PDB file of C-alpha atoms in Angstrom:
ATOM      1  CA  MET A 201       0.010   0.059  -0.019  1.00  0.00           C
ATOM      2  CA  GLN A 202       1.482   3.328  -1.132  1.00  0.00           C
ATOM      3  CA  ARG A 203       0.608   6.570   0.584  1.00  0.00           C
ATOM      4  CA  SER A 204      -0.372   8.966  -2.227  1.00  0.00           C
ATOM      5  CA  GLN A 205      -2.010  12.154  -0.975  1.00  0.00           C
ATOM      6  CA  PRO A 206      -2.648  13.462   2.458  1.00  0.00           C
ATOM      7  CA  ASN A 207      -5.261  16.114   2.662  1.00  0.00           C
ATOM      8  CA  ILE A 208      -5.224  17.842   6.137  1.00  0.00           C
ATOM      9  CA  ILE A 209      -7.656  20.214   7.748  1.00  0.00           C
ATOM     10  CA  LEU A 210      -6.486  21.736  10.880  1.00  0.00           C
ATOM     11  CA  ALA A 211      -8.986  23.409  13.322  1.00  0.00           C
ATOM     12  CA  THR A 212      -6.911  25.729  15.422  1.00  0.00           C
ATOM     13  CA  VAL A 213      -3.682  27.556  15.338  1.00  0.00           C
ATOM     14  CA  GLN A 214      -2.535  25.442  18.316  1.00  0.00           C
ATOM     15  CA  THR A 215      -2.231  22.339  16.242  1.00  0.00           C
ATOM     16  CA  ARG A 216       0.772  20.117  16.731  1.00  0.00           C
ATOM     17  CA  ILE A 217       2.583  21.617  13.750  1.00  0.00           C
ATOM     18  CA  GLN A 218       5.751  19.594  14.300  1.00  0.00           C
ATOM     19  CA  THR A 219       3.697  16.400  14.033  1.00  0.00           C
ATOM     20  CA  TYR A 220       2.500  17.349  10.530  1.00  0.00           C
ATOM     21  CA  LEU A 221       5.830  18.580   9.480  1.00  0.00           C
ATOM     22  CA  SER A 222       7.183  15.205  10.172  1.00  0.00           C
ATOM     23  CA  LEU A 223       4.177  13.759   8.160  1.00  0.00           C
ATOM     24  CA  ILE A 224       4.779  15.730   5.055  1.00  0.00           C
ATOM     25  CA  GLN A 225       8.536  15.322   4.897  1.00  0.00           C
ATOM     26  CA  GLY A 226       9.625  13.842   1.734  1.00  0.00           C
ATOM     27  CA  PHE A 227       6.694  15.158  -0.327  1.00  0.00           C
ATOM     28  CA  SER A 228       7.831  17.358  -3.279  1.00  0.00           C
ATOM     29  CA  LYS A 229       5.006  19.987  -2.955  1.00  0.00           C
ATOM     30  CA  TYR A 230       2.587  21.026  -0.219  1.00  0.00           C
ATOM     31  CA  PHE A 231       0.173  23.863   0.147  1.00  0.00           C
ATOM     32  CA  PHE A 232      -1.117  25.840   3.161  1.00  0.00           C
ATOM     33  CA  TYR A 233      -4.596  27.448   3.285  1.00  0.00           C
ATOM     34  CA  ASN A 234      -6.005  29.521   6.305  1.00  0.00           C
ATOM     35  CA  SER A 235      -8.449  32.293   7.177  1.00  0.00           C
ATOM     36  CA  THR A 236      -7.760  35.892   7.955  1.00  0.00           C
ATOM     37  CA  GLU A 237      -8.717  34.963  11.602  1.00  0.00           C
ATOM     38  CA  THR A 238      -5.643  32.627  11.684  1.00  0.00           C
ATOM     39  CA  CYS A 239      -2.830  34.931  10.739  1.00  0.00           C
ATOM     40  CA  CYS A 240      -1.148  34.448  14.044  1.00  0.00           C
ATOM     41  CA  PHE A 241      -0.187  31.010  12.782  1.00  0.00           C
ATOM     42  CA  GLN A 242       3.631  30.779  12.847  1.00  0.00           C
ATOM     43  CA  TRP A 243       4.362  30.912   9.093  1.00  0.00           C
ATOM     44  CA  ASP A 244       7.860  32.096   9.670  1.00  0.00           C
ATOM     45  CA  LYS A 245       8.615  29.299  11.848  1.00  0.00           C
ATOM     46  CA  MET A 246       7.013  26.847   9.557  1.00  0.00           C
ATOM     47  CA  ASN A 247       9.048  28.207   6.626  1.00  0.00           C
ATOM     48  CA  HIS A 248      12.283  28.091   8.602  1.00  0.00           C
ATOM     49  CA  ARG A 249      11.521  24.479   9.676  1.00  0.00           C
ATOM     50  CA  GLY A 250      10.468  23.635   6.138  1.00  0.00           C
ATOM     51  CA  GLN A 251      13.986  24.741   4.864  1.00  0.00           C
ATOM     52  CA  ASP A 252      15.540  21.843   6.836  1.00  0.00           C
ATOM     53  CA  MET A 253      13.514  19.281   4.896  1.00  0.00           C
ATOM     54  CA  GLN A 254      15.562  17.606   2.342  1.00  0.00           C
ATOM     55  CA  GLY A 255      14.211  17.882  -1.147  1.00  0.00           C
ATOM     56  CA  GLU A 256      11.240  20.269  -0.327  1.00  0.00           C
ATOM     57  CA  VAL A 257      10.605  23.220  -2.617  1.00  0.00           C
ATOM     58  CA  GLY A 258       8.836  25.162   0.091  1.00  0.00           C
ATOM     59  CA  PRO A 259       5.230  25.656   0.986  1.00  0.00           C
ATOM     60  CA  SER A 260       2.602  27.764  -0.935  1.00  0.00           C
ATOM     61  CA  HIS A 261       0.479  29.699   1.323  1.00  0.00           C
ATOM     62  CA  LYS A 262      -2.975  31.312   0.609  1.00  0.00           C
ATOM     63  CA  ILE A 263      -5.721  32.935   2.693  1.00  0.00           C
ATOM     64  CA  ASN A 264      -9.099  31.712   1.757  1.00  0.00           C
ATOM     65  CA  ASP A 265     -12.041  32.772   3.780  1.00  0.00           C
ATOM     66  CA  GLY A 266     -14.515  31.334   1.485  1.00  0.00           C
ATOM     67  CA  LEU A 267     -13.197  27.617   2.618  1.00  0.00           C
ATOM     68  CA  MET A 268     -12.235  28.313   6.032  1.00  0.00           C
ATOM     69  CA  ARG A 269     -14.825  30.817   7.260  1.00  0.00           C
ATOM     70  CA  PHE A 270     -17.611  29.847   5.125  1.00  0.00           C
ATOM     71  CA  PHE A 271     -20.114  30.461   7.925  1.00  0.00           C
ATOM     72  CA  ASP A 272     -19.479  34.159   7.811  1.00  0.00           C
ATOM     73  CA  GLN A 273     -20.239  34.180   4.001  1.00  0.00           C
ATOM     74  CA  CYS A 274     -23.479  32.077   4.196  1.00  0.00           C
ATOM     75  CA  GLN A 275     -26.286  34.645   4.544  1.00  0.00           C
ATOM     76  CA  LYS A 276     -28.983  32.209   5.591  1.00  0.00           C
ATOM     77  CA  PHE A 277     -26.768  30.928   8.327  1.00  0.00           C
ATOM     78  CA  VAL A 278     -26.062  34.421   9.678  1.00  0.00           C
ATOM     79  CA  GLU A 279     -29.675  35.390   9.411  1.00  0.00           C
ATOM     80  CA  ASP A 280     -31.242  32.293  10.756  1.00  0.00           C
ATOM     81  CA  VAL A 281     -28.777  31.050  13.267  1.00  0.00           C
ATOM     82  CA  GLU A 282     -25.913  33.529  13.993  1.00  0.00           C
ATOM     83  CA  ASN A 283     -28.128  36.500  14.583  1.00  0.00           C
ATOM     84  CA  ASN A 284     -31.334  34.812  15.679  1.00  0.00           C
ATOM     85  CA  GLN A 285     -31.715  34.274  19.360  1.00  0.00           C
ATOM     86  CA  THR A 286     -34.554  31.731  18.895  1.00  0.00           C
ATOM     87  CA  ALA A 287     -32.107  29.429  17.086  1.00  0.00           C
ATOM     88  CA  LEU A 288     -30.562  28.438  20.406  1.00  0.00           C
ATOM     89  CA  GLU A 289     -33.777  28.177  22.199  1.00  0.00           C
ATOM     90  CA  GLU A 290     -32.891  24.784  23.565  1.00  0.00           C
ATOM     91  CA  VAL A 291     -29.706  26.203  25.186  1.00  0.00           C
ATOM     92  CA  HIS A 292     -31.741  29.041  26.837  1.00  0.00           C
ATOM     93  CA  LEU A 293     -34.217  26.423  28.187  1.00  0.00           C
ATOM     94  CA  PHE A 294     -31.437  24.323  29.452  1.00  0.00           C
ATOM     95  CA  LYS A 295     -29.752  27.204  31.333  1.00  0.00           C
ATOM     96  CA  ALA A 296     -33.218  27.484  33.309  1.00  0.00           C
ATOM     97  CA  SER A 297     -33.386  23.772  33.847  1.00  0.00           C
ATOM     98  CA  ALA A 298     -33.485  21.895  37.059  1.00  0.00           C
ATOM     99  CA  GLU A 299     -29.970  20.568  36.318  1.00  0.00           C
ATOM    100  CA  MET A 300     -28.407  23.877  36.012  1.00  0.00           C
ATOM    101  CA  LYS A 301     -30.235  25.209  38.956  1.00  0.00           C
ATOM    102  CA  ARG A 302     -28.617  22.418  41.223  1.00  0.00           C
ATOM    103  CA  VAL A 303     -25.128  23.408  39.884  1.00  0.00           C
ATOM    104  CA  GLN A 304     -25.835  27.115  40.602  1.00  0.00           C
ATOM    105  CA  MET A 305     -27.099  26.333  44.171  1.00  0.00           C
ATOM    106  CA  LYS A 306     -24.026  24.050  44.919  1.00  0.00           C
ATOM    107  CA  MET A 307     -21.596  26.656  43.736  1.00  0.00           C
ATOM    108  CA  ALA A 308     -23.387  29.400  45.778  1.00  0.00           C
ATOM    109  CA  ASP A 309     -23.155  27.054  48.951  1.00  0.00           C
ATOM    110  CA  GLN A 310     -19.522  26.733  48.368  1.00  0.00           C
ATOM    111  CA  LEU A 311     -18.824  30.407  48.061  1.00  0.00           C
ATOM    112  CA  GLN A 312     -21.324  31.235  50.780  1.00  0.00           C
ATOM    113  CA  MET A 313     -23.169  33.686  48.506  1.00  0.00           C
ATOM    114  CA  PRO A 314     -27.059  34.152  48.194  1.00  0.00           C
ATOM    115  CA  TYR A 315     -28.323  31.837  45.363  1.00  0.00           C
ATOM    116  CA  ASN A 316     -29.682  34.835  43.354  1.00  0.00           C
ATOM    117  CA  ARG A 317     -26.163  36.076  42.987  1.00  0.00           C
ATOM    118  CA  ILE A 318     -24.934  32.929  40.974  1.00  0.00           C
ATOM    119  CA  THR A 319     -26.280  33.063  37.461  1.00  0.00           C
ATOM    120  CA  PRO A 320     -25.896  30.328  34.757  1.00  0.00           C
ATOM    121  CA  ASP A 321     -23.317  32.673  32.956  1.00  0.00           C
ATOM    122  CA  LEU A 322     -21.194  33.060  36.031  1.00  0.00           C
ATOM    123  CA  VAL A 323     -21.202  29.177  36.589  1.00  0.00           C
ATOM    124  CA  GLU A 324     -20.217  28.713  32.894  1.00  0.00           C
ATOM    125  CA  ALA A 325     -17.347  31.363  33.308  1.00  0.00           C
ATOM    126  CA  ALA A 326     -15.912  29.591  36.363  1.00  0.00           C
ATOM    127  CA  PHE A 327     -16.066  26.257  34.589  1.00  0.00           C
ATOM    128  CA  PHE A 328     -14.244  27.795  31.601  1.00  0.00           C
ATOM    129  CA  LEU A 329     -11.522  29.176  33.813  1.00  0.00           C
ATOM    130  CA  CYS A 330     -11.021  25.875  35.244  1.00  0.00           C
ATOM    131  CA  SER A 331     -10.921  24.128  31.888  1.00  0.00           C
ATOM    132  CA  TYR A 332      -8.681  26.694  30.241  1.00  0.00           C
ATOM    133  CA  GLU A 333      -5.969  26.486  33.211  1.00  0.00           C
ATOM    134  CA  PHE A 334      -6.141  22.784  33.093  1.00  0.00           C
ATOM    135  CA  ALA A 335      -5.799  22.544  29.269  1.00  0.00           C
ATOM    136  CA  ILE A 336      -3.222  25.108  28.821  1.00  0.00           C
ATOM    137  CA  LYS A 337      -1.277  25.084  32.017  1.00  0.00           C
ATOM    138  CA  SER A 338      -1.940  21.619  33.412  1.00  0.00           C
ATOM    139  CA  LEU A 339      -3.197  23.213  36.499  1.00  0.00           C
ATOM    140  CA  ASN A 340      -6.035  21.870  38.777  1.00  0.00           C
ATOM    141  CA  SER A 341      -6.969  25.432  39.735  1.00  0.00           C
ATOM    142  CA  ALA A 342      -9.103  26.669  42.459  1.00  0.00           C
ATOM    143  CA  TRP A 343     -11.940  27.075  40.074  1.00  0.00           C
ATOM    144  CA  CYS A 344     -12.089  23.469  39.480  1.00  0.00           C
ATOM    145  CA  ASN A 345     -12.727  22.887  43.257  1.00  0.00           C
ATOM    146  CA  LEU A 346     -16.174  24.520  42.612  1.00  0.00           C
ATOM    147  CA  PHE A 347     -17.344  21.498  40.533  1.00  0.00           C
ATOM    148  CA  ASP A 348     -17.549  17.816  40.850  1.00  0.00           C
ATOM    149  CA  GLU A 349     -18.069  15.136  38.083  1.00  0.00           C
ATOM    150  CA  THR A 350     -21.847  15.563  38.064  1.00  0.00           C
ATOM    151  CA  ASP A 351     -21.584  19.305  37.625  1.00  0.00           C
ATOM    152  CA  ALA A 352     -18.943  18.986  34.806  1.00  0.00           C
ATOM    153  CA  GLN A 353     -21.460  16.672  32.899  1.00  0.00           C
ATOM    154  CA  VAL A 354     -24.159  19.186  33.228  1.00  0.00           C
ATOM    155  CA  LEU A 355     -21.873  22.010  31.788  1.00  0.00           C
ATOM    156  CA  GLU A 356     -20.504  19.731  29.163  1.00  0.00           C
ATOM    157  CA  TYR A 357     -23.906  19.037  28.017  1.00  0.00           C
ATOM    158  CA  LYS A 358     -24.797  22.643  27.918  1.00  0.00           C
ATOM    159  CA  ASN A 359     -21.810  23.399  25.716  1.00  0.00           C
ATOM    160  CA  ASP A 360     -22.589  20.440  23.491  1.00  0.00           C
ATOM    161  CA  LEU A 361     -26.248  21.663  23.098  1.00  0.00           C
ATOM    162  CA  LYS A 362     -25.103  25.048  22.045  1.00  0.00           C
ATOM    163  CA  GLN A 363     -22.715  23.583  19.346  1.00  0.00           C
ATOM    164  CA  TYR A 364     -25.251  21.095  18.228  1.00  0.00           C
ATOM    165  CA  TRP A 365     -27.728  23.821  17.512  1.00  0.00           C
ATOM    166  CA  LYS A 366     -25.306  26.411  16.162  1.00  0.00           C
ATOM    167  CA  ARG A 367     -22.859  24.250  14.306  1.00  0.00           C
ATOM    168  CA  GLY A 368     -24.240  20.842  14.184  1.00  0.00           C
ATOM    169  CA  TYR A 369     -27.290  18.871  13.409  1.00  0.00           C
ATOM    170  CA  GLY A 370     -29.739  21.292  15.060  1.00  0.00           C
ATOM    171  CA  HIS A 371     -30.425  23.347  11.902  1.00  0.00           C
ATOM    172  CA  ASP A 372     -30.018  22.168   8.335  1.00  0.00           C
ATOM    173  CA  ILE A 373     -28.134  25.296   7.209  1.00  0.00           C
ATOM    174  CA  ASN A 374     -25.292  24.592   9.821  1.00  0.00           C
ATOM    175  CA  ARG A 375     -24.281  21.615   7.914  1.00  0.00           C
ATOM    176  CA  LYS A 376     -25.034  22.829   4.457  1.00  0.00           C
ATOM    177  CA  SER A 377     -22.995  26.079   4.888  1.00  0.00           C
ATOM    178  CA  SER A 378     -19.781  23.823   4.496  1.00  0.00           C
ATOM    179  CA  CYS A 379     -20.758  22.654   1.007  1.00  0.00           C
ATOM    180  CA  ASN A 380     -17.908  24.537  -0.523  1.00  0.00           C
ATOM    181  CA  LEU A 381     -15.379  22.987   1.746  1.00  0.00           C
ATOM    182  CA  PHE A 382     -16.947  19.442   1.085  1.00  0.00           C
ATOM    183  CA  HIS A 383     -16.660  19.906  -2.642  1.00  0.00           C
ATOM    184  CA  ASP A 384     -13.055  21.256  -2.307  1.00  0.00           C
ATOM    185  CA  LEU A 385     -12.026  18.112  -0.502  1.00  0.00           C
ATOM    186  CA  PHE A 386     -13.392  15.781  -3.121  1.00  0.00           C
ATOM    187  CA  ASN A 387     -12.104  17.767  -5.908  1.00  0.00           C
ATOM    188  CA  ARG A 388      -8.571  17.393  -4.629  1.00  0.00           C
ATOM    189  CA  PHE A 389      -9.143  13.874  -4.170  1.00  0.00           C
ATOM    190  CA  ASP A 390     -10.643  13.492  -7.822  1.00  0.00           C
ATOM    191  CA  GLN A 391      -7.659  15.509  -9.123  1.00  0.00           C
ATOM    192  CA  ALA A 392      -5.009  13.195  -7.162  1.00  0.00           C
ATOM    193  CA  ALA A 393      -6.775  10.166  -8.447  1.00  0.00           C
ATOM    194  CA  ARG A 394      -6.448  11.261 -12.063  1.00  0.00           C
ATOM    195  CA  GLU A 395      -2.949  12.262 -11.609  1.00  0.00           C
ATOM    196  CA  ILE A 396      -2.068   9.071  -9.886  1.00  0.00           C
ATOM    197  CA  ARG A 397      -3.025   7.111 -13.102  1.00  0.00           C
ATOM    198  CA  PHE A 398      -0.324   9.170 -15.083  1.00  0.00           C
ATOM    199  CA  GLY A 399       2.251   8.772 -12.351  1.00  0.00           C
ATOM    200  CA  HIS A 400       2.565  12.486 -11.337  1.00  0.00           C
ATOM    201  CA  VAL A 401       0.740  14.079  -8.373  1.00  0.00           C
ATOM    202  CA  SER A 402       1.123  17.857  -8.461  1.00  0.00           C
ATOM    203  CA  GLU A 403      -0.163  18.557  -4.969  1.00  0.00           C
ATOM    204  CA  ALA A 404       0.955  15.973  -2.576  1.00  0.00           C
ATOM    205  CA  VAL A 405      -0.227  17.638   0.411  1.00  0.00           C
ATOM    206  CA  THR A 406      -2.589  20.389   1.427  1.00  0.00           C
ATOM    207  CA  ILE A 407      -2.944  21.772   5.002  1.00  0.00           C
ATOM    208  CA  GLN A 408      -5.935  23.814   5.687  1.00  0.00           C
ATOM    209  CA  VAL A 409      -5.879  25.927   8.880  1.00  0.00           C
ATOM    210  CA  GLY A 410      -9.290  27.052  10.183  1.00  0.00           C
ATOM    211  CA  HIS A 411     -11.550  26.802  13.311  1.00  0.00           C
ATOM    212  CA  ALA A 412     -13.554  24.466  15.402  1.00  0.00           C
ATOM    213  CA  GLU A 413     -16.532  26.359  13.697  1.00  0.00           C
ATOM    214  CA  THR A 414     -14.944  25.132  10.456  1.00  0.00           C
ATOM    215  CA  LEU A 415     -14.787  21.416  11.402  1.00  0.00           C
ATOM    216  CA  LEU A 416     -18.266  20.821  13.170  1.00  0.00           C
ATOM    217  CA  PRO A 417     -20.400  21.735  10.193  1.00  0.00           C
ATOM    218  CA  LEU A 418     -18.379  19.765   7.771  1.00  0.00           C
ATOM    219  CA  LEU A 419     -18.369  16.778  10.155  1.00  0.00           C
ATOM    220  CA  ALA A 420     -22.228  16.994  10.537  1.00  0.00           C
ATOM    221  CA  LEU A 421     -22.613  17.320   6.679  1.00  0.00           C
ATOM    222  CA  MET A 422     -20.672  14.123   6.302  1.00  0.00           C
ATOM    223  CA  GLY A 423     -22.747  12.319   8.871  1.00  0.00           C
ATOM    224  CA  PHE A 424     -20.131  11.888  11.633  1.00  0.00           C
ATOM    225  CA  PHE A 425     -21.220  11.644  15.332  1.00  0.00           C
ATOM    226  CA  ARG A 426     -24.933  11.907  14.623  1.00  0.00           C
ATOM    227  CA  ASP A 427     -27.242  10.538  17.335  1.00  0.00           C
ATOM    228  CA  GLU A 428     -30.466   8.916  16.996  1.00  0.00           C
ATOM    229  CA  THR A 429     -32.101  11.399  19.303  1.00  0.00           C
ATOM    230  CA  ALA A 430     -31.509  15.030  18.827  1.00  0.00           C
ATOM    231  CA  LEU A 431     -29.908  16.929  21.768  1.00  0.00           C
ATOM    232  CA  THR A 432     -32.649  19.017  23.562  1.00  0.00           C
ATOM    233  CA  ALA A 433     -33.090  20.867  26.809  1.00  0.00           C
ATOM    234  CA  ASP A 434     -35.239  18.190  28.361  1.00  0.00           C
ATOM    235  CA  ASN A 435     -33.418  15.032  27.492  1.00  0.00           C
ATOM    236  CA  PHE A 436     -30.183  15.415  29.283  1.00  0.00           C
ATOM    237  CA  ASP A 437     -30.794  12.124  31.395  1.00  0.00           C
ATOM    238  CA  VAL A 438     -30.933  10.011  28.208  1.00  0.00           C
ATOM    239  CA  GLN A 439     -27.902  11.536  26.566  1.00  0.00           C
ATOM    240  CA  ASN A 440     -25.125  10.066  28.573  1.00  0.00           C
ATOM    241  CA  GLY A 441     -24.120   7.837  25.829  1.00  0.00           C
ATOM    242  CA  ARG A 442     -24.288  10.484  22.926  1.00  0.00           C
ATOM    243  CA  THR A 443     -21.493  10.507  20.304  1.00  0.00           C
ATOM    244  CA  PHE A 444     -21.787  14.297  19.781  1.00  0.00           C
ATOM    245  CA  ARG A 445     -19.440  15.426  22.329  1.00  0.00           C
ATOM    246  CA  THR A 446     -17.499  18.615  21.374  1.00  0.00           C
ATOM    247  CA  SER A 447     -14.803  18.017  23.946  1.00  0.00           C
ATOM    248  CA  ARG A 448     -13.760  14.988  22.108  1.00  0.00           C
ATOM    249  CA  ILE A 449     -14.587  16.000  18.536  1.00  0.00           C
ATOM    250  CA  VAL A 450     -12.961  19.557  18.605  1.00  0.00           C
ATOM    251  CA  PRO A 451     -10.525  19.767  21.586  1.00  0.00           C
ATOM    252  CA  TYR A 452      -7.657  22.028  21.555  1.00  0.00           C
ATOM    253  CA  ALA A 453      -5.571  21.335  18.398  1.00  0.00           C
ATOM    254  CA  ALA A 454      -8.387  19.603  16.813  1.00  0.00           C
ATOM    255  CA  ASN A 455      -7.603  18.161  13.272  1.00  0.00           C
ATOM    256  CA  LEU A 456      -8.935  16.073  10.460  1.00  0.00           C
ATOM    257  CA  LEU A 457      -6.654  14.139   8.305  1.00  0.00           C
ATOM    258  CA  PHE A 458      -7.772  12.442   4.950  1.00  0.00           C
ATOM    259  CA  VAL A 459      -5.158  10.156   3.338  1.00  0.00           C
ATOM    260  CA  LEU A 460      -5.501   8.769  -0.161  1.00  0.00           C
ATOM    261  CA  TYR A 461      -3.656   5.412  -0.754  1.00  0.00           C
ATOM    262  CA  ASP A 462      -2.635   3.928  -3.918  1.00  0.00           C
ATOM    263  CA  CYS A 463      -3.260   0.138  -3.434  1.00  0.00           C
ATOM    264  CA  SER A 464      -3.226  -2.887  -5.686  1.00  0.00           C
ATOM    265  CA  GLU A 465      -7.061  -3.188  -5.667  1.00  0.00           C
ATOM    266  CA  GLY A 466      -7.578   0.638  -6.192  1.00  0.00           C
ATOM    267  CA  LEU A 467      -7.393   3.900  -4.324  1.00  0.00           C
ATOM    268  CA  ARG A 468      -8.433   3.882  -0.619  1.00  0.00           C
ATOM    269  CA  LEU A 469      -9.320   6.897   1.493  1.00  0.00           C
ATOM    270  CA  GLN A 470      -8.552   6.960   5.310  1.00  0.00           C
ATOM    271  CA  PHE A 471     -10.039   9.505   7.618  1.00  0.00           C
ATOM    272  CA  LEU A 472      -8.522  10.345  11.033  1.00  0.00           C
ATOM    273  CA  LEU A 473      -9.901  12.656  13.652  1.00  0.00           C
ATOM    274  CA  ASN A 474      -7.256  14.096  16.080  1.00  0.00           C
ATOM    275  CA  GLU A 475      -4.878  11.496  14.845  1.00  0.00           C
ATOM    276  CA  THR A 476      -7.317   8.606  15.646  1.00  0.00           C
ATOM    277  CA  PRO A 477      -8.700   6.559  12.546  1.00  0.00           C
ATOM    278  CA  GLN A 478     -12.477   6.824  12.202  1.00  0.00           C
ATOM    279  CA  ASN A 479     -15.061   4.917  10.073  1.00  0.00           C
ATOM    280  CA  PHE A 480     -16.933   6.653   7.477  1.00  0.00           C
ATOM    281  CA  PRO A 481     -20.738   6.563   8.300  1.00  0.00           C
ATOM    282  CA  ASP A 482     -22.273   3.251   7.193  1.00  0.00           C
ATOM    283  CA  ILE A 483     -18.861   1.912   5.983  1.00  0.00           C
ATOM    284  CA  MET A 484     -17.090  -0.794   8.021  1.00  0.00           C
ATOM    285  CA  HIS A 485     -13.688  -0.593   6.597  1.00  0.00           C
ATOM    286  CA  GLN A 486     -11.257   1.996   8.125  1.00  0.00           C
ATOM    287  CA  ALA A 487      -9.706   2.633   4.698  1.00  0.00           C
ATOM    288  CA  PRO A 488     -12.459   1.833   2.158  1.00  0.00           C
ATOM    289  CA  LEU A 489     -12.027   2.016  -1.649  1.00  0.00           C
ATOM    290  CA  TYR A 490     -12.391   5.673  -2.705  1.00  0.00           C
ATOM    291  CA  ASP A 491     -15.184   4.750  -5.176  1.00  0.00           C
ATOM    292  CA  THR A 492     -17.138   3.433  -2.170  1.00  0.00           C
ATOM    293  CA  VAL A 493     -16.808   6.730  -0.396  1.00  0.00           C
ATOM    294  CA  ARG A 494     -17.725   8.683  -3.445  1.00  0.00           C
ATOM    295  CA  GLU A 495     -20.907   6.373  -3.680  1.00  0.00           C
ATOM    296  CA  THR A 496     -21.715   7.155  -0.094  1.00  0.00           C
ATOM    297  CA  TYR A 497     -21.765  10.886  -0.646  1.00  0.00           C
ATOM    298  CA  ARG A 498     -23.237  10.643  -4.130  1.00  0.00           C
ATOM    299  CA  GLU A 499     -26.245  12.993  -3.374  1.00  0.00           C
ATOM    300  CA  LEU A 500     -23.996  15.487  -1.751  1.00  0.00           C
ATOM    301  CA  LEU A 501     -21.508  15.373  -4.572  1.00  0.00           C
ATOM    302  CA  HIS A 502     -24.187  16.057  -7.145  1.00  0.00           C
ATOM    303  CA  GLY A 503     -25.944  18.753  -5.077  1.00  0.00           C
ATOM    304  CA  CYS A 504     -25.013  20.668  -1.949  1.00  0.00           C
ATOM    305  CA  ASN A 505     -24.729  24.128  -3.822  1.00  0.00           C
ATOM    306  CA  PHE A 506     -23.444  26.720  -1.515  1.00  0.00           C
ATOM    307  CA  GLU A 507     -25.139  29.646  -3.180  1.00  0.00           C
ATOM    308  CA  LYS A 508     -28.432  27.983  -3.438  1.00  0.00           C
ATOM    309  CA  GLU A 509     -28.427  26.695   0.246  1.00  0.00           C
ATOM    310  CA  CYS A 510     -27.250  30.052   1.563  1.00  0.00           C
ATOM    311  CA  GLU A 511     -29.399  32.274  -0.377  1.00  0.00           C
ATOM    312  CA  LEU A 512     -32.076  34.195   1.731  1.00  0.00           C
ATOM    313  CA  PRO A 513     -35.660  33.819   0.453  1.00  0.00           C
ATOM    314  CA  ARG A 514     -36.827  36.701  -1.620  1.00  0.00           C
ATOM    315  CA  PRO A 515     -39.439  38.957   0.031  1.00  0.00           C
ATOM    316  CA  ASN A 516     -42.977  38.747  -1.593  1.00  0.00           C
ATOM    317  CA  SER A 517     -43.385  41.382  -4.334  1.00  0.00           C
TER     318      SER A 517
END
């Protein structure tokens, strides 16, 4: 089995760059794409590191908000979800739920403060401070002492609920706003497949640097991590086994990796999330034939038009 063309999508600027520099070493040409919001990405360090790779011709770098920040350019998403408070109604309802009230009261008791002084937003802020310090500094800070495992599960669900309705399966337009990125992926695979037949691949590696907000809609569009029951404000108790967990799907330095292999029986495509192999929905093989993957997404490949999906309905004349 011969590795042919990795196509990498990275969610955040904190991605483990050295890991991927090692991965792409030996390829003759590689390309970087990012959005205007990720310009803090250390291109100088990347270029300097790239000079140490034997045989490299250096990376090509382009800014492409149409691919990496498609959600800003999808008018229907902006109107119906981003700027629409009712789009997150399930989140607002959960913030007023009995589960959240219990977390608020426990926190107020620990701080010896009146219950009405501890709001859901304050609880969430304290939880984020705990998680940030633990993730970035590996510190179990004093903020973490305010919560136990049950509290963490409630607050995790609240965040998952928000992402489900704002970036995931909650609204159709969340997923369909990523149509352009989906088509861009398969256009690159198709191009590589054609070039492999003639023995010359012009674009061996593509690294696209975006955001968690870039990844979640694409994953939802492709059917990953879809639960049978939608996440709502009143079904927290039955969602303990849910697959839609953003802390696992898009943690810090989240990344997707698609690798196209040239095998004796044909081209195969492997998908990895955060460096862990994942099966495509409804496909058992971890590296199925590329033709099988294309057939699975046939309807999307022949549809999923960004302009059509994102167009606002015209007012009645």
